[in-house]
Each structure stands twice: as C-alpha cells, then as structure tokens.
Coordinates of C-alpha atoms in Angstrom, one line a residue:
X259 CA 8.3 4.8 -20.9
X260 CA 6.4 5.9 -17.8
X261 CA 8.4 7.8 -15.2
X262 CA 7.3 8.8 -11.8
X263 CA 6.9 12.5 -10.1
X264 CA 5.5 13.6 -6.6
X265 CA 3.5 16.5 -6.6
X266 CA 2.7 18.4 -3.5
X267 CA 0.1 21.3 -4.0
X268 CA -3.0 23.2 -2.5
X269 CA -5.8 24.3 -4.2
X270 CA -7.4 28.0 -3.2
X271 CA -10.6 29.7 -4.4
X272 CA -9.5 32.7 -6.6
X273 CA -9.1 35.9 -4.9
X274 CA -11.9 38.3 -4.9
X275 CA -11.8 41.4 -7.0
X276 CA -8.6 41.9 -9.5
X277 CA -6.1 44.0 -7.5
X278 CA -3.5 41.0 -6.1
X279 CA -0.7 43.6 -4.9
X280 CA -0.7 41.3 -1.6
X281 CA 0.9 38.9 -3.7
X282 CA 4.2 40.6 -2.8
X283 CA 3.6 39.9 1.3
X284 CA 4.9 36.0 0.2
X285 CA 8.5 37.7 -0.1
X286 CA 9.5 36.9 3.5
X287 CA 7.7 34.1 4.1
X288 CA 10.2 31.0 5.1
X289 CA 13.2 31.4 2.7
X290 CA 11.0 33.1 -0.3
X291 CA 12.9 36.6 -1.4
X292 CA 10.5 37.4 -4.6
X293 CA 8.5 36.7 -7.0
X294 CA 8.9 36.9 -10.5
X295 CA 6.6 36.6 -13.3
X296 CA 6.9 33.7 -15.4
X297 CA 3.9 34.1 -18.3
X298 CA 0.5 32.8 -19.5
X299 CA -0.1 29.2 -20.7
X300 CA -2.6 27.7 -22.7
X301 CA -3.5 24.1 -20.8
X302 CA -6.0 21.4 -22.8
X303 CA -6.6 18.9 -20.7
X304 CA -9.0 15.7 -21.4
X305 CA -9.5 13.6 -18.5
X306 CA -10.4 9.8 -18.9
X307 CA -12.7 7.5 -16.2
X308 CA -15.0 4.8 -16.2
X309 CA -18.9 5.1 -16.6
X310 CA -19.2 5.1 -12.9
X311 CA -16.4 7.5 -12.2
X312 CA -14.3 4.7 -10.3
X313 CA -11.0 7.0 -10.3
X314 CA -12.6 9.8 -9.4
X315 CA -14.0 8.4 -6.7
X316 CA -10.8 7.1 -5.1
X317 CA -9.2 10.1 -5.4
X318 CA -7.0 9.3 -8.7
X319 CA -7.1 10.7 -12.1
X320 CA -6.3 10.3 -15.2
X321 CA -5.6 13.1 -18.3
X322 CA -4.2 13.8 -22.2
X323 CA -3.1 17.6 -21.7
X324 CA -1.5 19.5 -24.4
X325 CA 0.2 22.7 -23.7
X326 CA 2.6 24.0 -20.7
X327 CA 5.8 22.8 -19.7
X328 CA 4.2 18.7 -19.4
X329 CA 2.2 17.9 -22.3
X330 CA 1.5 14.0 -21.8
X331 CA -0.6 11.6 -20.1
X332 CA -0.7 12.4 -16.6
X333 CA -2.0 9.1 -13.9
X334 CA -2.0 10.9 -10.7
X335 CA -2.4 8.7 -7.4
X336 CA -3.3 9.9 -3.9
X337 CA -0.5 9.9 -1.4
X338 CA -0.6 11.0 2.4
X339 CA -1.8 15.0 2.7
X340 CA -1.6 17.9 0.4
X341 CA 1.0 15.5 -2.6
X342 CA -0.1 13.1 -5.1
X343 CA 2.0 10.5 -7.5
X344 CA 2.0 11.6 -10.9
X345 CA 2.9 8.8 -13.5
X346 CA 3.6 10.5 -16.9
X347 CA 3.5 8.8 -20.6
X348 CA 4.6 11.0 -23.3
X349 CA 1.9 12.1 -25.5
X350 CA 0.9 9.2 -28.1
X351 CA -2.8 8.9 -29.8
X352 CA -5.6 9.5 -28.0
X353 CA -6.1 5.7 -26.5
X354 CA -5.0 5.1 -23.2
X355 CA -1.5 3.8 -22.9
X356 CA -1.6 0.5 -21.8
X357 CA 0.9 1.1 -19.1
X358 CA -1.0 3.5 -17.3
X359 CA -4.4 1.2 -17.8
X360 CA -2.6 -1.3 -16.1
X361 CA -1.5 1.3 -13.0
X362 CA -5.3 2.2 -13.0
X363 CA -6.3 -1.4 -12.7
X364 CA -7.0 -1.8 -8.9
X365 CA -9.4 1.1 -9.5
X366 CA -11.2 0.8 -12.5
X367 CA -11.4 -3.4 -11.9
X368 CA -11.1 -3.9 -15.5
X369 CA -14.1 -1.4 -16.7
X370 CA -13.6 0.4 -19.9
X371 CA -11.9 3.8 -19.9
X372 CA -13.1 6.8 -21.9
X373 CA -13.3 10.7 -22.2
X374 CA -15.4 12.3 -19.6
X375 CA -14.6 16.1 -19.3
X376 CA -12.5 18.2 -21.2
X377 CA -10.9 21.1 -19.1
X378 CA -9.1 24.0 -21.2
X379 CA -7.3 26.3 -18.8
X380 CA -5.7 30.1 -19.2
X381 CA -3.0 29.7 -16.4
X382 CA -1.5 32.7 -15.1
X383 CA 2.0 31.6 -13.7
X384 CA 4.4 33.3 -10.9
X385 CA 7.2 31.8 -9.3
X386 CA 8.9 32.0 -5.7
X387 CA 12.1 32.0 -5.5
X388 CA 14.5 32.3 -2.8
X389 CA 17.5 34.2 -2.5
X390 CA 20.0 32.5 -5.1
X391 CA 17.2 32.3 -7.9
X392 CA 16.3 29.0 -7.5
X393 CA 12.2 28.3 -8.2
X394 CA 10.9 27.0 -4.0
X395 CA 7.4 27.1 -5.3
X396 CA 4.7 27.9 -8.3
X397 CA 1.9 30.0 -7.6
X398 CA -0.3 30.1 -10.5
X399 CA -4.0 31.9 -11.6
X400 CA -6.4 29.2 -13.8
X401 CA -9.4 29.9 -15.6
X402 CA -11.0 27.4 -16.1
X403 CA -14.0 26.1 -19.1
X404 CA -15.0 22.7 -18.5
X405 CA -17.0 20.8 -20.8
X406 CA -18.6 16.8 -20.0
X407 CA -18.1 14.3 -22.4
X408 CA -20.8 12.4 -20.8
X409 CA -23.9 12.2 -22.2
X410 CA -25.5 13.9 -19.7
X411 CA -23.0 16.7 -18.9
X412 CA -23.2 20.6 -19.0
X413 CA -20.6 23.3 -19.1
X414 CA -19.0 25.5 -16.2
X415 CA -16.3 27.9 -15.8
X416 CA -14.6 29.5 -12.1
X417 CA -11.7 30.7 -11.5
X418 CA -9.0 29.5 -8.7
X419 CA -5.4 29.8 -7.5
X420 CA -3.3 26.6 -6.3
X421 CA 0.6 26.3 -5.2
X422 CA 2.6 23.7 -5.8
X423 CA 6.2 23.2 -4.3
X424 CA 8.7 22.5 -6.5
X425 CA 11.1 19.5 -6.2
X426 CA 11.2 18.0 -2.9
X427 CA 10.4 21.3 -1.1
X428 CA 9.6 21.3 2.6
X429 CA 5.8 21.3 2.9
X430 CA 6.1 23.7 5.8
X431 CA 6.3 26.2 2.9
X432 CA 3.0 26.0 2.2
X433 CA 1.8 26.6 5.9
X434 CA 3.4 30.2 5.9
X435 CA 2.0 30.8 2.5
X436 CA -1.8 29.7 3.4
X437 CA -1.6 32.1 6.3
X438 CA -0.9 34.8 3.9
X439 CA -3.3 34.0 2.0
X440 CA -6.0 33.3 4.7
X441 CA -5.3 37.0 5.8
X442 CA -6.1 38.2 2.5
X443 CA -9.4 36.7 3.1
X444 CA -8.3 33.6 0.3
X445 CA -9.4 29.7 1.3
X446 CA -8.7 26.5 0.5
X447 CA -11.1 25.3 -2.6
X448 CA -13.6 22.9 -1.7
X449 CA -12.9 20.8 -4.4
X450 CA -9.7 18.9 -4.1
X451 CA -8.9 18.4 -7.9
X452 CA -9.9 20.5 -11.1
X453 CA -11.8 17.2 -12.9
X454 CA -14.0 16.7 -8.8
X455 CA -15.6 20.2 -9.6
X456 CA -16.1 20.1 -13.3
X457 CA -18.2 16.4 -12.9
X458 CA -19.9 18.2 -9.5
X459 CA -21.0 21.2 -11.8
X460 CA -21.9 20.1 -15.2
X461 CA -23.2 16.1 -14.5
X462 CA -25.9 15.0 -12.4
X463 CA -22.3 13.4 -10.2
X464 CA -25.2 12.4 -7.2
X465 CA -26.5 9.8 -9.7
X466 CA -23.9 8.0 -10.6
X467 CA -22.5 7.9 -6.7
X468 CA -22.8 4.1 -6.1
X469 CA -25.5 3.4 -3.4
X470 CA -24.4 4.1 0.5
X471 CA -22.3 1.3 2.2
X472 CA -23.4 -1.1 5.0
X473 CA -21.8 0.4 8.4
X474 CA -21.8 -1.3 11.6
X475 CA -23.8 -0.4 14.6
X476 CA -21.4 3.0 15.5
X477 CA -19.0 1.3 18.1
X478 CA -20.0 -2.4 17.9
X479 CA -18.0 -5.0 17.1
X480 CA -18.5 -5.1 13.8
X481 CA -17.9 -1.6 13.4
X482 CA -14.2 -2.0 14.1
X483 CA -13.5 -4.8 12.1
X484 CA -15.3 -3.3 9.0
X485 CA -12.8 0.1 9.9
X486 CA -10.1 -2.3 9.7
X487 CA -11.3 -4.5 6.5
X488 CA -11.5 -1.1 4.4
X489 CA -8.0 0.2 5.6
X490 CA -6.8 -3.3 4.5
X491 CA -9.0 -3.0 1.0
X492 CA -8.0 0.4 0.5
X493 CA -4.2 -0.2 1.2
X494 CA -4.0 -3.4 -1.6
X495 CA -5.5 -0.8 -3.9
X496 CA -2.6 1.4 -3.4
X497 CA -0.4 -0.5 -3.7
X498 CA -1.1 -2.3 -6.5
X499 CA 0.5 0.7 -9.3
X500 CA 4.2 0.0 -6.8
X501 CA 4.2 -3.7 -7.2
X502 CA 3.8 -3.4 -11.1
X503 CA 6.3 -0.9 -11.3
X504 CA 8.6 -2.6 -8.9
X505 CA 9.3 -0.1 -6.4
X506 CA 11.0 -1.0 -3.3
X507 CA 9.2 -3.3 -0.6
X508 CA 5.7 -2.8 -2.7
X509 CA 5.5 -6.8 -3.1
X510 CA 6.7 -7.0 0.6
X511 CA 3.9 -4.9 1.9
X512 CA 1.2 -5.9 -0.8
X513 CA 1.7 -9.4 0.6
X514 CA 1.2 -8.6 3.8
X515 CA -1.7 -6.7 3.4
X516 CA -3.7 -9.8 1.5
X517 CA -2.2 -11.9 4.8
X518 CA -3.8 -9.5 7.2
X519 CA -7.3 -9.2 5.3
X520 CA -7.3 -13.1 4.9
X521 CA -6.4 -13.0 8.4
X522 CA -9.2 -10.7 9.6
X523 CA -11.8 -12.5 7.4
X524 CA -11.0 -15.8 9.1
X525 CA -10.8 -14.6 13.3
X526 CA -13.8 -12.4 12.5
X527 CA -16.3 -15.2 11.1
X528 CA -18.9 -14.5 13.9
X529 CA -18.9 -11.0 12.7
X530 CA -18.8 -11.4 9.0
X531 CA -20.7 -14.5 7.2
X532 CA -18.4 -17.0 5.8
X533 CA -20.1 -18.0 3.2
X534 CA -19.6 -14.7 1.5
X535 CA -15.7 -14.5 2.9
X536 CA -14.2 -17.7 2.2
X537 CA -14.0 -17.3 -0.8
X538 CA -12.7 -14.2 -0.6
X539 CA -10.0 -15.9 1.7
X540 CA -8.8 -18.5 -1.0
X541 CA -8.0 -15.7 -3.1
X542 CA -6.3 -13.9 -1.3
X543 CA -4.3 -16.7 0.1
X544 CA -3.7 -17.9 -3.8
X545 CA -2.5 -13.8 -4.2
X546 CA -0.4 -14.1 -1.2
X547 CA 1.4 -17.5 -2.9
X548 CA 2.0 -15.6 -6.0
X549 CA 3.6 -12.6 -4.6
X550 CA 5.3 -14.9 -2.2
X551 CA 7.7 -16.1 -4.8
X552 CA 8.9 -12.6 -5.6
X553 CA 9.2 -11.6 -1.8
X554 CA 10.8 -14.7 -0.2
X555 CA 13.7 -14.7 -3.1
X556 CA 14.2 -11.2 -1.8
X557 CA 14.7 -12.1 1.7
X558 CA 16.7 -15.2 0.7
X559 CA 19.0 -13.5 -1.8
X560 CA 19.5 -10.0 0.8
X561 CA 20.6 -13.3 3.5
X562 CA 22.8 -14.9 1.0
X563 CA 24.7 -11.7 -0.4
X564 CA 25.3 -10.1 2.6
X565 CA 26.6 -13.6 4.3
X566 CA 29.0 -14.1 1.4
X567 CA 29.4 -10.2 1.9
X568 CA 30.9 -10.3 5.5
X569 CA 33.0 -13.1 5.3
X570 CA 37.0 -12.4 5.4
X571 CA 38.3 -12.7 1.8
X572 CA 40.1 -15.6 2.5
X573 CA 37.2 -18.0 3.4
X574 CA 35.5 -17.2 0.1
X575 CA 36.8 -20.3 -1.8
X576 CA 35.9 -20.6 -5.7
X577 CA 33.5 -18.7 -7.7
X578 CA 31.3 -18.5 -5.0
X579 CA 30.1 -14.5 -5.9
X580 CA 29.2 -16.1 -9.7
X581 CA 27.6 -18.6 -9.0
X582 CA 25.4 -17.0 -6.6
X583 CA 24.6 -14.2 -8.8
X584 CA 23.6 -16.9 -11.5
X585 CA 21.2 -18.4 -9.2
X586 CA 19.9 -14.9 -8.2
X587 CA 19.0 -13.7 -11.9
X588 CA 17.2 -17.1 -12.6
X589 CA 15.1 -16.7 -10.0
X590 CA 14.4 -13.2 -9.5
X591 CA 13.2 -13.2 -13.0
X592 CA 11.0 -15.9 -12.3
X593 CA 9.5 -14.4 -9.2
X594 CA 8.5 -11.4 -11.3
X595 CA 7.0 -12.7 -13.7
X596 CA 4.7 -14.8 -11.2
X597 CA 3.5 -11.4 -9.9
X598 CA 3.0 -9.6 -12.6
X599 CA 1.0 -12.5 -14.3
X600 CA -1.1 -12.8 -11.2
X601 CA -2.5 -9.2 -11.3
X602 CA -2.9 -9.8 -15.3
X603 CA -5.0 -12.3 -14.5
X604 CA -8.9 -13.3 -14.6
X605 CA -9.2 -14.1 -10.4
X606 CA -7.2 -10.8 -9.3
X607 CA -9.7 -9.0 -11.0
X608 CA -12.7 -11.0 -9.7
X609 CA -10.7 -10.7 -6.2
X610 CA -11.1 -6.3 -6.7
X611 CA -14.4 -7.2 -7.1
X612 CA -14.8 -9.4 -4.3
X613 CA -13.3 -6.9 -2.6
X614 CA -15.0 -3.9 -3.3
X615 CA -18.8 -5.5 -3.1
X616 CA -17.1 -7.0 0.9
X617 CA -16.3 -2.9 1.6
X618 CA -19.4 -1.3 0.5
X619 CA -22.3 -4.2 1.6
X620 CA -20.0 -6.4 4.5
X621 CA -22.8 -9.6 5.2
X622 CA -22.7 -8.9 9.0
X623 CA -24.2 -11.2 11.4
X624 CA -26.1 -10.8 14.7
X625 CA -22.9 -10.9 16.7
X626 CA -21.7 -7.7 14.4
X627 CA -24.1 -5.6 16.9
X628 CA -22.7 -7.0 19.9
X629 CA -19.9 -4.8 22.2
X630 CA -16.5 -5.0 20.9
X631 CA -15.7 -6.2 24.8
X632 CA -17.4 -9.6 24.3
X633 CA -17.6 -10.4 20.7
X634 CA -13.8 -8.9 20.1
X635 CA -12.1 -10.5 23.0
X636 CA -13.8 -14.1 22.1
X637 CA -12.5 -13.8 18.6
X638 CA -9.0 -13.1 20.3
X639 CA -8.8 -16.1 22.7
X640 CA -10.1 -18.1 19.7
X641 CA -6.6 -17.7 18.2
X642 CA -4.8 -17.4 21.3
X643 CA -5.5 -21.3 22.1
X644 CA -5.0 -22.5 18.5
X645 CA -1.6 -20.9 18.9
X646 CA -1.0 -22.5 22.2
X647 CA -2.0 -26.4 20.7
X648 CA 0.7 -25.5 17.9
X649 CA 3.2 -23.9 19.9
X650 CA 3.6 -26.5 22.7
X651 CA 3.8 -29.7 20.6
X652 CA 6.3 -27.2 18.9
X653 CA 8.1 -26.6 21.8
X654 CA 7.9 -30.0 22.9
X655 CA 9.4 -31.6 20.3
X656 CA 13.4 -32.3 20.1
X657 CA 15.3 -30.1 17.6
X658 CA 15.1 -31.5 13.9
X659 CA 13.6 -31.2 10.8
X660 CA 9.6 -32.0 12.0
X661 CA 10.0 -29.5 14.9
X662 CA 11.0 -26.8 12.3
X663 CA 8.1 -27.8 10.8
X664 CA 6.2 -26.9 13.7
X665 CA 7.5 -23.9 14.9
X666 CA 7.0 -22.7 11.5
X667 CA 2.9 -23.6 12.0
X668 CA 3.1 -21.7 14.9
X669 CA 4.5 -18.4 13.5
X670 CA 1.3 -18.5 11.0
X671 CA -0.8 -18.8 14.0
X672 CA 1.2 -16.1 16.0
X673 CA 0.5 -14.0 12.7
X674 CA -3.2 -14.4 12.6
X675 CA -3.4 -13.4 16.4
X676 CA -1.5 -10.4 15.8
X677 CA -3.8 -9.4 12.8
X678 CA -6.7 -10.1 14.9
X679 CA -5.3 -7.9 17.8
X680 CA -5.0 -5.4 15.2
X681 CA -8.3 -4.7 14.3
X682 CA -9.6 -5.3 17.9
X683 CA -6.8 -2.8 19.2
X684 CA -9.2 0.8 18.7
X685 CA -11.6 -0.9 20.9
X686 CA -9.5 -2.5 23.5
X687 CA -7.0 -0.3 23.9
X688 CA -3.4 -1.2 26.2
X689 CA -4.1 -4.8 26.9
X690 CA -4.4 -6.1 23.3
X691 CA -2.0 -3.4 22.0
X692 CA 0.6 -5.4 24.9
X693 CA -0.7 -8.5 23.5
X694 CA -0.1 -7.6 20.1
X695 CA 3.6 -6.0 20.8
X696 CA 4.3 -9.8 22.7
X697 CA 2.9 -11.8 19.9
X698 CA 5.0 -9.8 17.3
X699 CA 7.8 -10.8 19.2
X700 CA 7.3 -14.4 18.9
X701 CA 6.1 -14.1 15.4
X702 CA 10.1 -12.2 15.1
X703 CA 12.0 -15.0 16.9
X704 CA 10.1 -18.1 15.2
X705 CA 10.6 -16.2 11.8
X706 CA 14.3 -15.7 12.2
X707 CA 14.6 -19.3 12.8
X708 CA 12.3 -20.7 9.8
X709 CA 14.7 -17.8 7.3
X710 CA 17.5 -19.6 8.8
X711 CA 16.3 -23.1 8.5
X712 CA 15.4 -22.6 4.5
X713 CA 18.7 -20.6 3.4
X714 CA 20.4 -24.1 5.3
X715 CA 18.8 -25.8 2.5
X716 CA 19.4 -23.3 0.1
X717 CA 22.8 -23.6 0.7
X718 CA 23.0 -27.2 0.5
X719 CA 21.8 -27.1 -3.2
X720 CA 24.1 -24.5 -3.8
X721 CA 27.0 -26.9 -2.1
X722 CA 25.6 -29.9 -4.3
X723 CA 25.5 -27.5 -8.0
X724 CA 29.3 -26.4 -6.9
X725 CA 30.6 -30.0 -6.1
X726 CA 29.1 -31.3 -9.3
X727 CA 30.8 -28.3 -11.0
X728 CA 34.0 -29.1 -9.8
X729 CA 33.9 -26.0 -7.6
X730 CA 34.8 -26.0 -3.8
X731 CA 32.3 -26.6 -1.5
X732 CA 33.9 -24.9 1.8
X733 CA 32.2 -21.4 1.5
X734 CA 28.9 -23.0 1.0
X735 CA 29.8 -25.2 4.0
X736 CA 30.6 -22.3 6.2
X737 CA 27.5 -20.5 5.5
X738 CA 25.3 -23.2 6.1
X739 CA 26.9 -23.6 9.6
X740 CA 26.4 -20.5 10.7
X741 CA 22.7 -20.7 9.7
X742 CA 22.4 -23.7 11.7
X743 CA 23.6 -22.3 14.6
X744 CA 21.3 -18.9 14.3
X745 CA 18.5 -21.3 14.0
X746 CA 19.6 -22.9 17.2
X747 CA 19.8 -19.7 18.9
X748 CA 16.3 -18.9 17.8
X749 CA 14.5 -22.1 19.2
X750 CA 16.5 -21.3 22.2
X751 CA 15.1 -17.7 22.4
X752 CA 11.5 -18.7 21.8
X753 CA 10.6 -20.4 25.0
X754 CA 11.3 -17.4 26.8
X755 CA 9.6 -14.4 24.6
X756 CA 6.2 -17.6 24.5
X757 CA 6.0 -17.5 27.8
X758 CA 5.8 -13.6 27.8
X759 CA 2.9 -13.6 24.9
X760 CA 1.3 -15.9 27.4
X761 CA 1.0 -13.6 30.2
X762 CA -0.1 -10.6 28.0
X763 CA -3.0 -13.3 27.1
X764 CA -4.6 -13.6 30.2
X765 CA -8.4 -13.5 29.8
X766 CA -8.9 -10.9 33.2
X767 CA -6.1 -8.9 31.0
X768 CA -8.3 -8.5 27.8
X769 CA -11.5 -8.3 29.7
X770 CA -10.6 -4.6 31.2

C-alpha cells in the first residue's frame, strides 16, 4: 500500500576542501541550537524511466533504494518550489509496482519502464535540532558513484551536500541556512536531482532530448495562447497521480482543467488549426463527462447532507439520514469507478498523446502571428455574442423547466468566455481581467441556480423511493422547497450581474 510524504530540500555543491568547522555557525540560525552527528549510511539506489527519459524530463522520478532509514520504491512528483511528493511502496521484486506505474502514467503515456542508472551513495548525516531535541532539519554529505544502465551510458562520481526539512518545517529555515552556506562560499547545485546529473554525465542526455517545440512569434497572438495551452497540459499531467489516489478536489480541478483546454482549443480556432484540435476537443469533452460523474455527486451529496444537516431536529421525519446515506454509497462508488476506468483506458492514453504532440508542435495558422490586440479581442467578442443569443432568449423566457434549460446553456457559454479571457488576459491586461471577474460572476449566479434546480429533482426521487417505502415524505418535501426558492432567487439575481458582464464587454473597453 502506497502512502504519501512531502519533501522539501535543496541541493548544494560540496564544500571545497575537507575542514567543515563552519558547520557549527547553523547553531543560531532561526530556532536551530546544535547539531548533532547522526552516522554514515550506505544508500543503493536504481532509478527506473522510459527510453526517452519522459520522467526525467518533467521533473519526476522514480527509484528501488536499499539502505537508510526508507528502503522502498520511491515516485517522487514535482510540487511548487524547493518540495517534491514522494509516493513510497515498500520494497517488493525488482518490477515496478503497478501502483506507482499507474501514478507515472500521465508521464510516461504508457511507454515501458526500465533501469536506467544505478546511483550507490556514502551519505554522511547531521541533524539540527532545536532547543528541546527535536530533529528541524537534515543536513547530509553524499558521495556519489553513478553507473547508466543504458546502453550507451558511462560512469561518474561528485560529491554534494543537500538539506531537507523535516516534517512540515517552515521553509524559511532553509533561507537562513543557504545564507550560511553562501558565506562559506557553498551554492546551490546545478542539477536539481541526483538521477538529472548522473544521465547529464555518463549518457549522451542531448540525444535523446526530444526535438525543440514550435513557439509563437515572441508576443503574438499565438504566443499567449500556446503559454496558456501548456499551463493547462502541464496542470492535467499533475494532477492525474491526485485523482487516482483520490485526494481532495483532484477530480474537481482535473475536470476543470480538461474544460478550460477544450475551451481554449475551441475560441482560439483562428490561432490553432482545427483539424488537428477537434479532435483533441472530443476527448477531452468525453474526459470531462467521465470525471463529471464523480464530481457532480460530490457537489450534490455536500448540498444534500448539509441541508438535512441544518434543519431543526424536529422537521427531520423518518429515516431520512439512512436513506440518504444509502443513496450516497451507491453512487459515489459508481462515480469512482467511472474515473478510474477512464484513465485505464485506450483514449486517455491516446488523449496524453494528443496532448503532448499539441504542446511541443501547436499547428498555428497565419493569424497566430498577428497582435494579441486584434486577433485576441476578435476571439473574445466571438464568445461574448454567442453568450448574448443564449442568455437573452434565457432571460426572456418565463420561469419553468425550458428556461432552466437555458440559463443552464448560457452558463457553458459564460464558461467558455471566461476561459477565453483567461489566456488573452497577459496580453490585455485590466479590461479583460474586469471582463473575466464579471463573467465569473454570472457563470456563479447561473450555476447556483442549475445546482438548485437538479438537487429539486434529486429530491423528488428521493420523496418517490421514501413514499414507496412506506417512509414520510415531509423532509424530502421541505428540502425540495427551499431549493426551489434558491433557484428563484438566482434567476432573480442574474439580470442584474448580465447586465454588468455587458458593460465590461464593450468593444472600445477591450480595444485599449
């Protein structure tokens, strides 16, 4: 069973000549009293990558190491600054677990793992600590002997320091330690990870580097929306290893993300060739369905429970708490297994792929050289008037079932301007930064009203399943009345935050 450490660590260069007495200046810095000599370890470490080095190259890794205090198989995943994920399998043979192939998936795209560098380390080991005893941070001395597994690979040794906080340290620690270390004329190294180094010394790493991506004319149009198609790409790739492990809002925000990139694709098609991203789009609309079953039980149980949750005791009639909880377990594991059987499958893979080919060769058009002022701002009124058809029949309709219909057709189209305004935002600056803020808030009202509208029907079959049990109905009745009237108060709202999107839309506003 995988379980799940963050790491947060800098690497140095090792210090020049053998006398290290200056060590003792960390005493003093932040809440660190001394240091105290913890021992030698032997580390043997072999660490595993595709042919063309695809976790390596987006800054993840992944090892077998024998020895120290965490023998085991080690998946370690970038995360903002100096810390890193570390997903740890205890030691089995040497085959890959297939959990941590599967966390690895968005990076390798389904390419064979095997050995590619053996790295056998002689690690000196000192520990801060501060004045009760307890460990703040590990400062250690590595020697390192690597060895390539690749066909084509050499041998190197170096030396180098690296600190790593322990536990959830304050990373401030590690400021007043660099500057200690800077004095005695110690630097970062240049190589962020141990496995980076060993494949830049001892393999001919330059050629198996992929061939250099397509970039956009430096500050044209297409420039900014490629800088905003490989955040997106890069951000599903992250997030992939959360939404198979389940952690907290990762199906949420993975969802999102394919919305936004399908969004992009589709209110960029004069910068980007269709032909190429449509079907790129369909795929990432199918994702977008999968995950959707997961996320909108999520949203529809958290509205349910904490309904139920706030009523006074009294008006909770029957079984109502069992029978919900029924209902949630049937279709939470349902939504679950959707998403996980949508990343095991065929198309997600072709989709990374799809993905990875749009990232590093984008088919630009002509218009991808044009200024973001005109090519940009054309794309943005494009969505502006599709939402403006959609929202006024919406608006002009009288309250019922087809007009929820349509305000929920709107919200999409809301949602594609605000992606849009998005990626045009670093080249437009205030005026489609306002027009994204008063497009959000349409997108919030219309949404509220849609949640409300489906948990009224949610609660209707749940009225129906508790009448034909014999249950009372009057809880479920309650509920669904105060949904209805939260809707109400929604369509009510939306005229007024529309007509505020619609000013922030003017086409003299954007053309600043």
């Amino acid at each position: 069973m995988a379980y799940s450490t963050r790491e947060t660590e800098r690497k140095y260069a090792a210090p020049v000549g053998d006398d290290v007495s200056w060590l003792r200046e960390l005493s003093g810095v932040d809440t660190v009293a001394s240091l105290a000599e913890v021992g030698i370890q032997e580390l043997d470490a072999v660490y595993y990558d595709t042919d063309d080095l695809r976790l390596t190259r987006t800054s993840a890794s992944l090892r077998r190491r024998t020895g120290g205090t965490d023998s085991g198989w080690h998946l370690k995943l970038p995360l903002p600054g100096d810390s890193r994920e570390e997903i740890r399998v205890p030691l089995s043979s040497e085959n890959v677990p297939e959990e941590l192939r599967d966390l690895a998936v968005s990076r390798t795209r389904g390419a064979a793992l095997r050995p590619v560098m053996r790295i056998r380390s002689t690690r000196s080991v000192r520990h801060l600590l501060d004045a009760e005893g307890d460990v703040l941070a590990e400062l250690s001395m590595d020697v390192v002997d690597a060895d390539a597994l690749l066909d084509d690979g050499g041998h190197a040794m170096w030396t180098e320091m690296e600190v790593e906080l322990a536990g959830d340290g304050d990373p401030a620690l590690l400021d007043g330690i660099e500057k200690v270390l800077r004095k005695n004329g110690v630097d970062r190294a240049q190589s962020p990870a141990k496995v980076v180094r060993a494949l830049a010394e001892t393999t001919p790493f330059l050629d198996r580097t992929p061939d250099a991506r397509i970039e956009g004319t430096p500050g044209s149009a297409g420039a900014h929306v490629l800088a905003y198609v490989d955040q997106l790409v890069d951000a599903l790739t992250d997030l992939d290893p959360a939404v198979r492990r389940d952690t907290p809002d990762a199906v949420h925000r993975m969802r999102t993300t394919a919305r936004r990139l399908r969004g992009c694709l589709r209110s960029y098609r004069s910068v980007l060739d269709r032909e190429v991203t449509d079907p790129i789009r369909r795929d990432l609309k199918w994702l977008a369905g999968e995950l959707g079953v997961e996320r909108d039980h999520e949203v529809l149980r958290e509205r349910l429970t904490s309904g139920v949750r706030e009523l006074p005791g009294e008006l909770v009639l029957g079984p109502v708490n069992a029978r919900l909880q029924a209902w949630d377990a049937a279709r939470r594991a349902e939504g679950r297994r959707r998403t996980l059987d949508a990343l095991a499958s065929p198309r997600y893979l072709k989709l990374l792929e799809k993905l990875k080919l749009l990232a590093d060769g984008p088919p630009l058009r002509t218009k991808a050289a044009g200024k973001p002022e005109k090519v940009l701002v054309k794309a943005l009124l494009k969505e502006y008037d599709r939402l403006v058809q959609r929202m006024d029949r919406a608006l002009d309709m009288p309250s019922g079932p087809e007009r929820d219909t349509r305000i929920h057709n709107a919200r999409k189209a809301a949602k594609r301007l605000r992606y849009a305004a998005e990626a045009a935002r670093p080249a437009l600056g205030k005026p489609v930064r306002r027009l994204g803020k008063r497009v959000k808030d349409v997108q919030k009202v219309s949404g509220a009203q849609h949640d409300s509208v489906v948990t009224c029907e949610t609660l209707r079959r749940l009225a129906v399943s508790a009448h034909a049990a014999g249950e009372s109905g009057f809880t479920w009745g309650l509920l669904h009345g105060q949904e209805r009237a939260a809707a109400g108060a929604r369509e009510r709202q939306l005229p007024e935050v529309w007509a505020r999107a619609r000013v922030a839309a003017r086409r003299k506003a954007l053309r600043r």
